Short mmCIF file of C-alpha atoms in Angstrom, two decimals:
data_model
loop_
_atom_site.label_atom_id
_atom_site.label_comp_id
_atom_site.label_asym_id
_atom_site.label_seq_id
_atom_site.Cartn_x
_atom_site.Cartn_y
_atom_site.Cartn_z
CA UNK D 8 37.05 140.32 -86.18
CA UNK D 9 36.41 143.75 -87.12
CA UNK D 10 40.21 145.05 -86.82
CA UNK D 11 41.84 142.58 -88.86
CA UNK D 12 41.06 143.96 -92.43
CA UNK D 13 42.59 147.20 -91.81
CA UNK D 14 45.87 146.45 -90.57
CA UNK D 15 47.13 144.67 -94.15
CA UNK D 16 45.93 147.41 -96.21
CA UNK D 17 48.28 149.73 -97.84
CA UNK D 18 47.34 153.33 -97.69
CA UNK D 19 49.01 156.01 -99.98
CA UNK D 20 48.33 159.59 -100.64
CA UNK D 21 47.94 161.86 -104.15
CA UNK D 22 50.56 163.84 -104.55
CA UNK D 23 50.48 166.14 -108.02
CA UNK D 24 53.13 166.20 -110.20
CA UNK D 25 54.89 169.72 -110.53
CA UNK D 26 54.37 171.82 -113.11
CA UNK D 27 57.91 172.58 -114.51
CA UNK D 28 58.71 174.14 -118.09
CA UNK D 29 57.57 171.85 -120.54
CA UNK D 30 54.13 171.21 -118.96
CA UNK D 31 53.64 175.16 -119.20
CA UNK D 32 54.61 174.74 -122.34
CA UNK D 33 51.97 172.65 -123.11
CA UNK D 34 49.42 174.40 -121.09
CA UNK D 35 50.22 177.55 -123.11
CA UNK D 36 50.06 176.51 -126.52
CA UNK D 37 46.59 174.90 -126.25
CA UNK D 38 45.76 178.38 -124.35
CA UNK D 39 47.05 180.43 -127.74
CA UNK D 40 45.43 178.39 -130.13
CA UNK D 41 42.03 178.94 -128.57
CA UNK D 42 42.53 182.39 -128.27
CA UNK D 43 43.88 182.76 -131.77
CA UNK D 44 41.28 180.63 -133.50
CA UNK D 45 38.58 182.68 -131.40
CA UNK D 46 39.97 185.62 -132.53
CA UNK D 47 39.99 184.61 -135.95
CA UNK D 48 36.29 183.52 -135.98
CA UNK D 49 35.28 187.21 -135.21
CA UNK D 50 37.57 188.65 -137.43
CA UNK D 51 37.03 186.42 -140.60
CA UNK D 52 34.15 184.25 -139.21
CA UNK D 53 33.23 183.12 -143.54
CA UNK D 54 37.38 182.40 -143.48
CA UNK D 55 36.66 179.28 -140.73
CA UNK D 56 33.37 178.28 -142.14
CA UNK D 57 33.91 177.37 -145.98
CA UNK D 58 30.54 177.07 -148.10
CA UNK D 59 29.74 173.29 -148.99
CA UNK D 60 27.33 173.91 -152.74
CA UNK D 61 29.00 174.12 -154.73
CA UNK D 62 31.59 171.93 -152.99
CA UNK D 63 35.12 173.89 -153.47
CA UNK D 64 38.42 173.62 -151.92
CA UNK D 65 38.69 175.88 -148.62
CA UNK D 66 40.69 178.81 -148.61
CA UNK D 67 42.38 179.06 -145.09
CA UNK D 68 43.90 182.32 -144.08
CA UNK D 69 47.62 181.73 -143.11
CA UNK D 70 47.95 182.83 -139.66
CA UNK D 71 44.92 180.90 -138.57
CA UNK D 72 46.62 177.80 -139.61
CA UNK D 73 49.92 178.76 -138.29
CA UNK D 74 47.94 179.15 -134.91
CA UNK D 75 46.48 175.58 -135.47
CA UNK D 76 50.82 174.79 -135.89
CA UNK D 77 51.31 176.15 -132.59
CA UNK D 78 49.28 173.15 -131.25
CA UNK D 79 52.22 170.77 -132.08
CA UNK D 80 54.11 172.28 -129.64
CA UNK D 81 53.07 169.66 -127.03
CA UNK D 82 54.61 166.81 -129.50
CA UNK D 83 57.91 168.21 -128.78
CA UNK D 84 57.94 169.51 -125.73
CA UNK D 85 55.64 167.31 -123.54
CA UNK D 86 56.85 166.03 -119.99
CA UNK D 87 57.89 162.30 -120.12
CA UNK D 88 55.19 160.19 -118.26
CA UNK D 89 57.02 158.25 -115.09
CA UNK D 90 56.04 154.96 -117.15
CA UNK D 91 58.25 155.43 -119.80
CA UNK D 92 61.13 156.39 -117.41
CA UNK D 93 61.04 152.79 -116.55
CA UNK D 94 58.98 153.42 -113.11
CA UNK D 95 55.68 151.29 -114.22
CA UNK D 96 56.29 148.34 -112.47
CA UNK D 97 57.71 149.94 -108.95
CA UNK D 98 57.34 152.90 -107.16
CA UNK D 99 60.00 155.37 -106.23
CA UNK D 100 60.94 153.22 -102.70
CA UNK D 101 61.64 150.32 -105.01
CA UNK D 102 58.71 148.07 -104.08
CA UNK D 103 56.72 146.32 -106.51
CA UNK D 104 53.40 146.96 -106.72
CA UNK D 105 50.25 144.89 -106.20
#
């Protein structure tokens, strides 16, 4: 009685996904928009922290926002997820899954 559970059940192993271009892509732009917003706060630290009384529009330095731009990068150049490559409902051998 003891040995017949684990002959049915299906064992499978983690296996990462590859880091190719676009996922270093992705990786890097999140990686230069901390930096640059970091190193915005200690140059201009007022610049990221706009005064509330009197309540006034903020004045945002350009290249700190064009930093904040570079985290869009990930919109265009993220990897495809294998789900919407059409590989939700099987695995790679072509078996359904459970």
């Amino acid at each position: 009685p003891i040995c017949l559970g684990g002959r049915r059940s299906v064992r499978t192993r983690y296996r990462p996904d590859r880091w190719g271009p676009r996922a270093w892509l992705v990786a890097g732009s999140g990686a230069v928009v901390a930096a640059a917003m970091i190193w915005a706060g200690s140059l201009d630290p007022e610049a990221l922290h706009p005064g509330v009384v009197p309540l006034t529009a903020p004045e945002l330095p350009l290249w700190p926002a064009a930093a904040v731009l570079v985290g869009l990068v990930p919109a265009l150049v993220a990897p495809v997820p294998p789900s919407a490559r059409g590989l939700d409902a099987h695995d790679r051998s072509g078996k359904e899954q459970a």
